[in-house]
Tab-separated table of C-alpha atoms and ligand atoms in Angstrom:
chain	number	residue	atom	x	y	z
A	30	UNK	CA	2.606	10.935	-0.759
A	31	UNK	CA	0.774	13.265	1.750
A	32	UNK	CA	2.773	15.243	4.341
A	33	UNK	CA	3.587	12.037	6.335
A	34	UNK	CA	7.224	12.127	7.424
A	35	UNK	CA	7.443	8.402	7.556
A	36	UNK	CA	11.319	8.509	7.600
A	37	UNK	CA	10.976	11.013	10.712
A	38	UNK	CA	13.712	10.491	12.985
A	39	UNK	CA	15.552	8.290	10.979
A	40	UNK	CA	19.561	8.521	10.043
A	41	UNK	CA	20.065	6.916	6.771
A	42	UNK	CA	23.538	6.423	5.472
A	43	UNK	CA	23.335	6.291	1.953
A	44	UNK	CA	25.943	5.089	0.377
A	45	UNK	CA	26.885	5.509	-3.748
A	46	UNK	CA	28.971	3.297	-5.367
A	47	UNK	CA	30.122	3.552	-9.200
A	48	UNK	CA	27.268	3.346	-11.634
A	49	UNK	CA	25.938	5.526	-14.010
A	50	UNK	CA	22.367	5.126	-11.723
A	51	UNK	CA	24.129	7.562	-9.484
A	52	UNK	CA	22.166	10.572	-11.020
A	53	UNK	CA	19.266	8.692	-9.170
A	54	UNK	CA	20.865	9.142	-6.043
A	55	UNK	CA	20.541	12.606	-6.002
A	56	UNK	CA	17.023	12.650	-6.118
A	57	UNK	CA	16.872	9.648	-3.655
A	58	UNK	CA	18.250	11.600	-1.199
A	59	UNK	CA	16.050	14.206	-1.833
A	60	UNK	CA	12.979	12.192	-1.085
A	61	UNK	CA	14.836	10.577	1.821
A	62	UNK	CA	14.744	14.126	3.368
A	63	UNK	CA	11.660	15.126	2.332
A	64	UNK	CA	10.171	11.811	4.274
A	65	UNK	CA	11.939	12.783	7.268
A	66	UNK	CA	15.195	11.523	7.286
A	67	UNK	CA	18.483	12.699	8.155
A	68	UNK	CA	20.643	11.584	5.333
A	69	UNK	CA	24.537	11.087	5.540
A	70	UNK	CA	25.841	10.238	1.843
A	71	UNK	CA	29.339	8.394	1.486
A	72	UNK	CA	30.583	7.857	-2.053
A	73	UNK	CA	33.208	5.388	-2.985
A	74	UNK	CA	35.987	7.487	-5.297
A	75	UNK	CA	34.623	5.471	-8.277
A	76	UNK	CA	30.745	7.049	-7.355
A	77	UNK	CA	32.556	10.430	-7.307
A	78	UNK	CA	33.049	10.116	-11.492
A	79	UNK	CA	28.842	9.947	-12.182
A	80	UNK	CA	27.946	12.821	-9.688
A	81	UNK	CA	29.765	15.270	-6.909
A	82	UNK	CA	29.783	15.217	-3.712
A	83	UNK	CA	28.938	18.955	-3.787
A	84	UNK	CA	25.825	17.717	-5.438
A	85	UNK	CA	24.754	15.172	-2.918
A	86	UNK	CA	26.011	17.445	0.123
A	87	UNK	CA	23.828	20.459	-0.606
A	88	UNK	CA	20.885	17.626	-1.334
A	89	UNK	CA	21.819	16.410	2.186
A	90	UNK	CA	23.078	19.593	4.124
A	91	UNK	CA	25.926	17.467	5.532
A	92	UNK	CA	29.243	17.229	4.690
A	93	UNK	CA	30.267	13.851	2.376
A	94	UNK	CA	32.627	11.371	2.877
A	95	UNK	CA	34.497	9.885	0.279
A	96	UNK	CA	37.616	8.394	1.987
A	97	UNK	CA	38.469	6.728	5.427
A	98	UNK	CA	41.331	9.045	6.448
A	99	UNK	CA	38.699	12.083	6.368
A	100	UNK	CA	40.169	14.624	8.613
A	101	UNK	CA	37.407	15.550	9.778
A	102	UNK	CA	37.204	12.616	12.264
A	103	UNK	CA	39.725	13.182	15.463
A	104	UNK	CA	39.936	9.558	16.099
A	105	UNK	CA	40.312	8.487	12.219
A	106	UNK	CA	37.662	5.780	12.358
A	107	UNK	CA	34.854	7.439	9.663
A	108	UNK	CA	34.182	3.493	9.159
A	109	UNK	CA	33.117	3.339	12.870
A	110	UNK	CA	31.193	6.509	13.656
A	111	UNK	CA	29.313	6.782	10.821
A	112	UNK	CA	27.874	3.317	11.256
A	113	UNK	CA	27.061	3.508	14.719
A	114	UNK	CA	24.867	6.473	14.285
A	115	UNK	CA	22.558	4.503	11.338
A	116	UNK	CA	19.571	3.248	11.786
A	117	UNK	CA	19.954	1.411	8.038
A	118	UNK	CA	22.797	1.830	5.587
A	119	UNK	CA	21.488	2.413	1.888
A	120	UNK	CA	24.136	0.923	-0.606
A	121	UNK	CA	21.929	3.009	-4.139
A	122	UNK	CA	23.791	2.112	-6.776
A	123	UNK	CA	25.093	-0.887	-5.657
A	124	UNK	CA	27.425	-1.734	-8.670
A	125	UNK	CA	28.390	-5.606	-9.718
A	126	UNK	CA	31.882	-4.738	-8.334
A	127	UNK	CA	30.553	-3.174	-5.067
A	128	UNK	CA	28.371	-6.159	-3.716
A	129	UNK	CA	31.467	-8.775	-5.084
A	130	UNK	CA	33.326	-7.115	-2.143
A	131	UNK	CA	31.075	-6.893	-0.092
A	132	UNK	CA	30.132	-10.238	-0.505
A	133	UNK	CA	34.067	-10.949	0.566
A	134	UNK	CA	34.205	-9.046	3.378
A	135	UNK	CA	36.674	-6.488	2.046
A	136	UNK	CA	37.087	-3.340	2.894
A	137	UNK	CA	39.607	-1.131	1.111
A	138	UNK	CA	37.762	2.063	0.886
A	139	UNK	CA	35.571	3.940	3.382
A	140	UNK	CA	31.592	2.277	1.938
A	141	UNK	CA	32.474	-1.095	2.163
A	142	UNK	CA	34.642	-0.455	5.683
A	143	UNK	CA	31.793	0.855	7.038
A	144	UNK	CA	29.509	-1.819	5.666
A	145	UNK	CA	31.788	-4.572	7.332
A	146	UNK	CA	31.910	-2.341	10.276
A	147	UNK	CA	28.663	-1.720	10.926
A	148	UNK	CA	26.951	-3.659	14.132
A	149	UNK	CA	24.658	-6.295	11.569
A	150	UNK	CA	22.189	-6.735	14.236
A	151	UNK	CA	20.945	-3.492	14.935
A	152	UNK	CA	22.238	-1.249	11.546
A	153	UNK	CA	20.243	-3.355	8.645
A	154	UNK	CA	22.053	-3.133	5.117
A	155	UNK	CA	20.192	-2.768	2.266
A	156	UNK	CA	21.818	-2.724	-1.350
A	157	UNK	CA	20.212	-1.482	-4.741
A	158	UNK	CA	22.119	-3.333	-7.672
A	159	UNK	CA	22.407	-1.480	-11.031
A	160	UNK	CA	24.454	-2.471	-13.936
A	161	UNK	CA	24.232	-3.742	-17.180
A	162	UNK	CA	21.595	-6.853	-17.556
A	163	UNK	CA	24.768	-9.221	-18.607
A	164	UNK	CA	26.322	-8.167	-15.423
A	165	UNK	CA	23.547	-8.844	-13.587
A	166	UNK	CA	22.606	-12.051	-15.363
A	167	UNK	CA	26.221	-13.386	-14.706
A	168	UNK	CA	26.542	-16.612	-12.683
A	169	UNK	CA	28.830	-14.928	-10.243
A	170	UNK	CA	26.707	-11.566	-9.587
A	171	UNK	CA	23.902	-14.200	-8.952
A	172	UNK	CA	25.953	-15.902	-6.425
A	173	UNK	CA	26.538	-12.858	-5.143
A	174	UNK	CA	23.177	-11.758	-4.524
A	175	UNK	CA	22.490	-14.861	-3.300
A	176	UNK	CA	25.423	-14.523	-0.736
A	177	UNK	CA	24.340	-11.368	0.461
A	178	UNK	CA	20.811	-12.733	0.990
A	179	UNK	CA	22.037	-15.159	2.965
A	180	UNK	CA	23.974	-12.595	5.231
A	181	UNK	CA	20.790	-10.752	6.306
A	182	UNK	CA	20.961	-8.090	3.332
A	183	UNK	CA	17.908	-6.990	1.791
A	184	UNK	CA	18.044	-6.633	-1.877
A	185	UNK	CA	15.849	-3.901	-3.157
A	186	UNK	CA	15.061	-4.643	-7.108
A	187	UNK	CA	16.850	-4.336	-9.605
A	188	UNK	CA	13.761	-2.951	-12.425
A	189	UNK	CA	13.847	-3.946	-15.649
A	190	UNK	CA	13.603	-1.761	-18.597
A	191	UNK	CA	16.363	0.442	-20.845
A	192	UNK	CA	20.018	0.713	-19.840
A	193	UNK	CA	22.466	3.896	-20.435
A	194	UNK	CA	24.132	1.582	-22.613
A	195	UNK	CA	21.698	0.842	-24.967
A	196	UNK	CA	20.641	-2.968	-23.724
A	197	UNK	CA	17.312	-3.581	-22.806
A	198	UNK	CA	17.057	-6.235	-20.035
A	199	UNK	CA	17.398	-6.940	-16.205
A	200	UNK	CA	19.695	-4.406	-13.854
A	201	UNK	CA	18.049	-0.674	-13.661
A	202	UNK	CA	18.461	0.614	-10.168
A	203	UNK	CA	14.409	1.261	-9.024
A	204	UNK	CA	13.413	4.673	-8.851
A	205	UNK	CA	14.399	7.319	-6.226
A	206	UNK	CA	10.441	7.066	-5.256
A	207	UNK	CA	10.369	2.819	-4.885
A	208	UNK	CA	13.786	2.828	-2.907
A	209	UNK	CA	12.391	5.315	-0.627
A	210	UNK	CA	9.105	3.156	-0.290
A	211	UNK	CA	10.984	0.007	0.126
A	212	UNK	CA	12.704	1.846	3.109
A	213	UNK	CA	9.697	2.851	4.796
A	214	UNK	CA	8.231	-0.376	4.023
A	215	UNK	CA	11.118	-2.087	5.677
A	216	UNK	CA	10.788	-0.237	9.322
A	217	UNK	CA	7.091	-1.108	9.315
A	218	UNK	CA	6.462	-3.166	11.995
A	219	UNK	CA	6.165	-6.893	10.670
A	220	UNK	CA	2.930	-7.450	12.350
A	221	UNK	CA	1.181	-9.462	9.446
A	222	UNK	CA	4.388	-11.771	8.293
A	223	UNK	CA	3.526	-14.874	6.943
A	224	UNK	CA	-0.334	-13.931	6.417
A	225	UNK	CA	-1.926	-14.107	3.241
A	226	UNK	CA	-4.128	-10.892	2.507
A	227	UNK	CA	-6.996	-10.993	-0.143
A	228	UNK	CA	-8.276	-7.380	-0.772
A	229	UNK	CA	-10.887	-6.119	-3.123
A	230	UNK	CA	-10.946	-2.662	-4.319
A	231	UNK	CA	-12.532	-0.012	-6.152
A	232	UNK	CA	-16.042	0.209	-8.179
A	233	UNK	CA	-17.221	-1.939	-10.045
A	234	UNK	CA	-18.699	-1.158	-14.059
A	235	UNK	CA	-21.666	-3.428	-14.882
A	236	UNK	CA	-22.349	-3.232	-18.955
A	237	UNK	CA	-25.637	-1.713	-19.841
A	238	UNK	CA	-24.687	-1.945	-23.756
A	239	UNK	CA	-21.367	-1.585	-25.143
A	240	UNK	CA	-20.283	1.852	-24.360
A	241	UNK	CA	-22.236	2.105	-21.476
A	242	UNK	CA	-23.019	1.269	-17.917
A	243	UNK	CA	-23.554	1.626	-13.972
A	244	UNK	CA	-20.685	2.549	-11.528
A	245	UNK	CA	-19.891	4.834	-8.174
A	246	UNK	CA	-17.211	7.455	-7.471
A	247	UNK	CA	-15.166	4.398	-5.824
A	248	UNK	CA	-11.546	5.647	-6.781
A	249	UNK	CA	-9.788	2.659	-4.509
A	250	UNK	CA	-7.467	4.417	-2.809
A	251	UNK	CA	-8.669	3.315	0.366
A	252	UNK	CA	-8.020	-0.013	-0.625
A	253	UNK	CA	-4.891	0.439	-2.422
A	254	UNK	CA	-3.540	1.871	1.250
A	255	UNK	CA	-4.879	-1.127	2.336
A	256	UNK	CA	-2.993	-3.429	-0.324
A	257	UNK	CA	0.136	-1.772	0.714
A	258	UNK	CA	0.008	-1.251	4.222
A	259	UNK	CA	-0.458	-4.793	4.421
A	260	UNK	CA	2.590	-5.416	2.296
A	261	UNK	CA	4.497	-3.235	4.439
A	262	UNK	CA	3.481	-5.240	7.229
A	263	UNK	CA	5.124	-8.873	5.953
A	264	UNK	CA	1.575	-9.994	4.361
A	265	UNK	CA	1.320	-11.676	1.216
A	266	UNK	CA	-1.332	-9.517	-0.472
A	267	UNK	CA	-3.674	-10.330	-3.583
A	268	UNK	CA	-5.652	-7.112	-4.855
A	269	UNK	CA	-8.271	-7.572	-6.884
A	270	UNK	CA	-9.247	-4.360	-8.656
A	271	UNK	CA	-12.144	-2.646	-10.183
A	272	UNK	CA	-11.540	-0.101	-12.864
A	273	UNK	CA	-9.301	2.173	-11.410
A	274	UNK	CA	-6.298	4.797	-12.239
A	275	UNK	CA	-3.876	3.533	-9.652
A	276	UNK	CA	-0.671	1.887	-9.735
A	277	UNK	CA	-0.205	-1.466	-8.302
A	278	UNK	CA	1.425	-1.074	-5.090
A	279	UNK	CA	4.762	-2.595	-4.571
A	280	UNK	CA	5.151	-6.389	-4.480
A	281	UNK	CA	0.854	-7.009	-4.216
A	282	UNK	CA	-0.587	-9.116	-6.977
A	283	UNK	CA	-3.047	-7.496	-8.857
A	284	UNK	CA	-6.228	-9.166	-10.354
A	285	UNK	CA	-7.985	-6.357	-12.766
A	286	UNK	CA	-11.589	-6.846	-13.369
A	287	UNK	CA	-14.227	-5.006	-14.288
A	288	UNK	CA	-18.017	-6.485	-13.348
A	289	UNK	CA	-19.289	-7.334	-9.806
A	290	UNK	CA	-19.611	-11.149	-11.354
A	291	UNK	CA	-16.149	-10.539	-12.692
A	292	UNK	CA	-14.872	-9.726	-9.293
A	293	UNK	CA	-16.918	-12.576	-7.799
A	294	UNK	CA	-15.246	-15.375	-9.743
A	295	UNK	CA	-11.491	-13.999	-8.899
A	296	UNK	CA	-12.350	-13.946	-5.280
A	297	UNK	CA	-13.713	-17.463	-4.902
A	298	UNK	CA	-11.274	-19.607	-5.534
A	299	UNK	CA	-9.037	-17.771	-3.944
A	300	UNK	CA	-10.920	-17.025	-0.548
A	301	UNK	CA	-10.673	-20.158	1.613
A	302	UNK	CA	-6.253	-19.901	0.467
A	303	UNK	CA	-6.135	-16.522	2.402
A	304	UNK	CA	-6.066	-15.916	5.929
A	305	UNK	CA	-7.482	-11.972	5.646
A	306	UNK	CA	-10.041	-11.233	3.373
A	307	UNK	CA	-11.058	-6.994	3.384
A	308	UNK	CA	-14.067	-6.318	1.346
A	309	UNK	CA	-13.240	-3.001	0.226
A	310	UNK	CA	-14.675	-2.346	-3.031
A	311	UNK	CA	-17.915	-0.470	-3.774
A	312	UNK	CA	-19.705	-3.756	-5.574
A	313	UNK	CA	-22.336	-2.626	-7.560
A	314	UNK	CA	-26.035	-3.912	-5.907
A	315	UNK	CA	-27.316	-4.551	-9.175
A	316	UNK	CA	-26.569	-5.083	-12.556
A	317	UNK	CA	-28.481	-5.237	-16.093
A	318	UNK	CA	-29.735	-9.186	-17.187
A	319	UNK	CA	-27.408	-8.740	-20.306
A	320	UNK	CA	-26.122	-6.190	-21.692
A	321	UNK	CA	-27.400	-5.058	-24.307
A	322	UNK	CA	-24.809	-6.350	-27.981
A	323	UNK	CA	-25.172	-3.246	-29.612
A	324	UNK	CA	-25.592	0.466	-28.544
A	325	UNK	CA	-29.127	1.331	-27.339
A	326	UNK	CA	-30.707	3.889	-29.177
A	327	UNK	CA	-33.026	6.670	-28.735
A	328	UNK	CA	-36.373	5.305	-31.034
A	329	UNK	CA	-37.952	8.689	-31.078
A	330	UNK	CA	-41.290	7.669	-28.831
A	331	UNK	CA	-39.737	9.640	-26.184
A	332	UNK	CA	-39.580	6.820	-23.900
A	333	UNK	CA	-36.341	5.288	-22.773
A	334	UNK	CA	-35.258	2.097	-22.949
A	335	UNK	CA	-36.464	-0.389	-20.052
A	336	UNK	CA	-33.190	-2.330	-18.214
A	337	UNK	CA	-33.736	-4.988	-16.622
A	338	UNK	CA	-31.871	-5.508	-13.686
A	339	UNK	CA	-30.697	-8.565	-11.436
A	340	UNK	CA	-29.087	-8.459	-7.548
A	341	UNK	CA	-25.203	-9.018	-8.039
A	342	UNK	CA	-24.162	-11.651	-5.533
A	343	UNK	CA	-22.802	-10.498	-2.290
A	344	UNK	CA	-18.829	-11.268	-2.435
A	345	UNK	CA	-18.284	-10.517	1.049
A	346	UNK	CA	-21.395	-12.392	2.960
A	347	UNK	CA	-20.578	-15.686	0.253
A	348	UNK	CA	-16.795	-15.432	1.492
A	349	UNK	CA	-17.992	-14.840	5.290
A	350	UNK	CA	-19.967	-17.984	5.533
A	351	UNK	CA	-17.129	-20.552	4.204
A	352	UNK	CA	-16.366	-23.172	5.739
A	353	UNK	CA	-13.024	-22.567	5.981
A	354	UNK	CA	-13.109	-18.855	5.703
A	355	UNK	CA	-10.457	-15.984	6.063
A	356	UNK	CA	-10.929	-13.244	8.837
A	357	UNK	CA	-13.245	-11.118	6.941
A	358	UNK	CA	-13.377	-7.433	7.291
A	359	UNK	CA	-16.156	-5.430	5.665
A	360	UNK	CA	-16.413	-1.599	4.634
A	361	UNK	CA	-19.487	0.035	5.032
A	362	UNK	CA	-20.111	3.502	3.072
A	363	UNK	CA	-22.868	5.613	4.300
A	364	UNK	CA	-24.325	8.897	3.770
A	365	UNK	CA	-25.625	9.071	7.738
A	366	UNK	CA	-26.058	7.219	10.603
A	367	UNK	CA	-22.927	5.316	10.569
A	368	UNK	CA	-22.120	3.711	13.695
A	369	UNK	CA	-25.752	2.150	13.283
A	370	UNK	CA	-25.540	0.686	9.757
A	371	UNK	CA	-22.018	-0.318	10.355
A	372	UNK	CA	-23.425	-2.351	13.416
A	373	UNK	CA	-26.235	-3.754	11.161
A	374	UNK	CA	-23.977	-4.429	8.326
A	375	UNK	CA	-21.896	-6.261	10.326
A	376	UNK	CA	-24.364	-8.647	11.846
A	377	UNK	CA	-26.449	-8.974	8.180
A	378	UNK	CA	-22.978	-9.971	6.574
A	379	UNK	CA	-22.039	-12.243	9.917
A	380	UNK	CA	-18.397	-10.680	9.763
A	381	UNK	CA	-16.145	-9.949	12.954
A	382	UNK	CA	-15.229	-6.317	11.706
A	383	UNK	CA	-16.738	-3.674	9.667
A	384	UNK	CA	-15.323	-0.790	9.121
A	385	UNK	CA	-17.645	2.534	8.462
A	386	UNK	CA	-16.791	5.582	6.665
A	387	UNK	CA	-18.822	8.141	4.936
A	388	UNK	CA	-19.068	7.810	1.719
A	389	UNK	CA	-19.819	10.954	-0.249
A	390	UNK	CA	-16.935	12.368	1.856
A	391	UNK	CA	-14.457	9.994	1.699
A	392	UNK	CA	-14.757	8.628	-2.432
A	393	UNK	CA	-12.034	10.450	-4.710
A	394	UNK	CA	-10.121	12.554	-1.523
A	395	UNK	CA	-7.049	11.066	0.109
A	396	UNK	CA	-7.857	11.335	3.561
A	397	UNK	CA	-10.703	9.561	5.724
A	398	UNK	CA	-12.014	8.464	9.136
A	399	UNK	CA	-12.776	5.202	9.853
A	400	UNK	CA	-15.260	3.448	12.556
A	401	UNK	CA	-14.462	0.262	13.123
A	402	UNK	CA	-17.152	-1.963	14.290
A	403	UNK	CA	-16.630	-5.459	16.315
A	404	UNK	CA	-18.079	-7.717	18.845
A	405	UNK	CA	-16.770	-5.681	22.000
A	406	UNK	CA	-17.820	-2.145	20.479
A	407	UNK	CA	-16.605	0.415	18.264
A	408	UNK	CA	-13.707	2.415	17.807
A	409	UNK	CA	-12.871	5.270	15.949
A	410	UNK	CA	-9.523	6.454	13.997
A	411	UNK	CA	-9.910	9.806	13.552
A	412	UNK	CA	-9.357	12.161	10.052
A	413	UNK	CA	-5.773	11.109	8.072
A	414	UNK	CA	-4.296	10.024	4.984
A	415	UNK	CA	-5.298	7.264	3.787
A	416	UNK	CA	-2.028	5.072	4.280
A	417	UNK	CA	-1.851	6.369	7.598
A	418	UNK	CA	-5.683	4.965	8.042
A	419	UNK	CA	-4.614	1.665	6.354
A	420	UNK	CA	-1.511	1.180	8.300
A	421	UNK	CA	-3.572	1.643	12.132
A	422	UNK	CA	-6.233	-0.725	10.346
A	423	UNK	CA	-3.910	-3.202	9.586
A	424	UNK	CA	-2.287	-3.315	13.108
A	425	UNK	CA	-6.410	-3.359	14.857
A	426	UNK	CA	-6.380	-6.513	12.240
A	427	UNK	CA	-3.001	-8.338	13.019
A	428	UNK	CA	-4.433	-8.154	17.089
A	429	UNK	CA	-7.467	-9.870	15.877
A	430	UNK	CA	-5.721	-12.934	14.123
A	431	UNK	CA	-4.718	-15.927	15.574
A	432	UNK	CA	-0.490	-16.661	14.210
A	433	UNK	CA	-0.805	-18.382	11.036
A	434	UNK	CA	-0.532	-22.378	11.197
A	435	UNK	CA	0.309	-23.091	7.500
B	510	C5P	O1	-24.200	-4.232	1.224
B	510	C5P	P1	-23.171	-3.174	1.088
B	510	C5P	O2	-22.766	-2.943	-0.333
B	510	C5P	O3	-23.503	-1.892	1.722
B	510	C5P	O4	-21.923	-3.767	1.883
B	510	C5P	C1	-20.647	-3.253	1.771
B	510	C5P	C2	-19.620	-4.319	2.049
B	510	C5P	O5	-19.934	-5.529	1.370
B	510	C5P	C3	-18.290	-3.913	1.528
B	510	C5P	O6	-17.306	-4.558	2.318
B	510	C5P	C4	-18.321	-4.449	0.116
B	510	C5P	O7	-17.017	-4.634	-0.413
B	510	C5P	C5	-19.045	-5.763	0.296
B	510	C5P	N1	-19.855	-6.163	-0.858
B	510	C5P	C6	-19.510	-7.268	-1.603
B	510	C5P	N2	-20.280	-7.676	-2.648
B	510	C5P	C7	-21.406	-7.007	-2.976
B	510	C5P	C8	-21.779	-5.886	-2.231
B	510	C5P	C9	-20.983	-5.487	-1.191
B	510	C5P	O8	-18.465	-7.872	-1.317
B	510	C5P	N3	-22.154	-7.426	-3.994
């Protein structure tokens, strides 16, 4: 993550309940502050056997709370003040036994007090579960989970993946890094909910021979931001990737592929199903007839080989002229004279909005500038992190769309 403080001027109570995924807290809260936040930790006594409060307190820089008749409170109602300062109370661990009660509404020690306490419309409550995979897999954790869904709590994970004790299965708490995604992710405005999102991303790699071929500098970030800061924003996002070194960002489906062609025949079927369609990738122009079945070689007459190359189709202007197309936004990646081959790129592809950024500049770094192209005019969003671009992109998008009627 860049230097965003996406958490700024947010209060986060995060709570710890007994688990050995407590050692995660610590560095959860770390990140929490580091994003921004002001953290206040409370530990049930059973938390305070996996990790100290001296620990999470010097993570924190505030004092921890581990019981309800905390002196430090004049009025003895910890359960009350601490909740009404939250913006969002951060159950990480959330053990079996921990969301069982809260599932009951009881409240004999100072987490779950202040979880019942807590005013549910404005202080959201958000619970990471971690425990053993038959614990988790257990009919009545299930209709637990279920329960709290119901309720209005949001669930983050859990991963799967090794357990302390050995197992291998269902129940790992998600990493300090996710849970403080999912957080920021869950204050983004919801201003794509219920839209389906079809991105592509990255370069393309078009075979000359078997260990060789024709790409760009594409690295996808830009689209990736895009993936997620539509994500973030309640959309249902499909990515379909070029070769790239980037993880898959939280709850997008990935398609991998590798060749323009390849890319063209996971977008089509998909196209008319999606509402938003964002041409991000760099889609190689051209690519060899065939590529060649074994390794070209030099012959020694000094010449090289001659490749034969064929147009690739154009994804973006096959998807734009649908009949029942998505809104289709198109990236334009010059070397100069933007604003005018973004305007001319958006009438040759017959999109609504192009977006223009400079290429050689922009390929590899993390932050951009975008110039976004439309009917009325253009626009400009000025030098930032890519996310940061992606999220102010997706929100020029969402004012574009009509609500969805599926
Ligand atoms: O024609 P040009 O490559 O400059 O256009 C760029 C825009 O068109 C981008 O949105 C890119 O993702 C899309 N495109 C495509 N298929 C191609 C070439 C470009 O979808 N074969």
């Amino acid at each position: 993550m860049a230097d965003r403080l996406d958490l700024s001027g947010r209060h986060i109570v995060l709570g710890l309940s007994g688990g050995i995924a407590c050692y995660k807290a610590a560095e959860l809260a770390r990140e929490l502050v580091k994003a921004g936040a002001t953290v206040q930790v409370v530990m049930t006594e059973a938390a305070t056997h996996f990790i100290t409060p001296v620990t999470m307190q010097a993570l924190t820089n505030r004092p921890v709370y581990t019981h309800q008749w905390d002196p430090r409170e004049a009025n003895h109602m910890a359960h009350i003040n601490l909740s009404r300062e939250a913006d969002a109370v951060l159950v990480a661990p959330a053990s079996a036994d921990f969301m069982a009660k809260l599932v009951h509404g009881r409240a004999d020690e100072i987490l779950s007090l202040l979880c019942l306490a807590r005013p549910a419309e404005r202080v959201p409550l958000l619970v990471a579960p971690a425990m053993n995979r038959e614990m988790w897999a257990h009919p009545a954790t299930q209709r637990n989970v279920a329960a709290l869904r119901a309720d209005g709590v949001s669930v983050l994970g859990p991963a799967a993946g090794d357990q302390a004790c050995g197992e291998v299965g269902d129940g790992r708490m998600l990493e300090a890094a996710e849970l403080r995604d999912e957080l920021i992710a869950f204050f983004q405005p919801k201003r794509l909910a219920g839209q389906r999102v079809l991105i592509t991303a990255g370069p393309t790699f078009e075979a000359i021979d078997p260990v060789r071929g024709i790409t760009n500098h594409s690295s996808g970030k830009m689209g990736f931001a895009i993936a997620r800061a539509a994500q973030e924003a309640g959309a249902q996002v499909t990515l379909v990737a070029g070769p790239v070194h980037l993880p898959t960002p939280a709850h997008v489906r990935r398609i991998d592929v590798q060749s323009a062609l390849q890319m063209h025949d996971a977008v089509m079927p998909l196209a008319a199903a999606h509402d938003v369609f964002i041409a991000t990738a760099a889609v190689a122009d051209w690519r060899p007839v065939a590529a060649a079945e074994q390794k070209l070689k030099k012959d020694g007459s000094g010449r090289p080989p001659a490749i034969e190359m064929v147009e690739n189709p154009d994804i973006l202007a096959v998807v734009a002229r649908l009949p029942q197309r998505p809104y289709c936004v198109g990236f334009a990646a010059e070397s100069h004279d933007l604003l005018r081959h973004a305007q001319d790129k958006r009438a040759r592809k017959q999109v609504p909005l192009l977006v223009g950024n400079l290429g050689p500049a922009t390929f590899g770094q993390d932050t951009n500038a975008l110039l976004l192209v439309d009917e009325h005019g253009h626009r400009e969003l000025p030098q930032a992190d890519k996310l940061t671009l992606a999220r102010q992109l997706v929100a020029e998008i969402a004012t574009r769309l009509t609500p969805p009627t599926r």
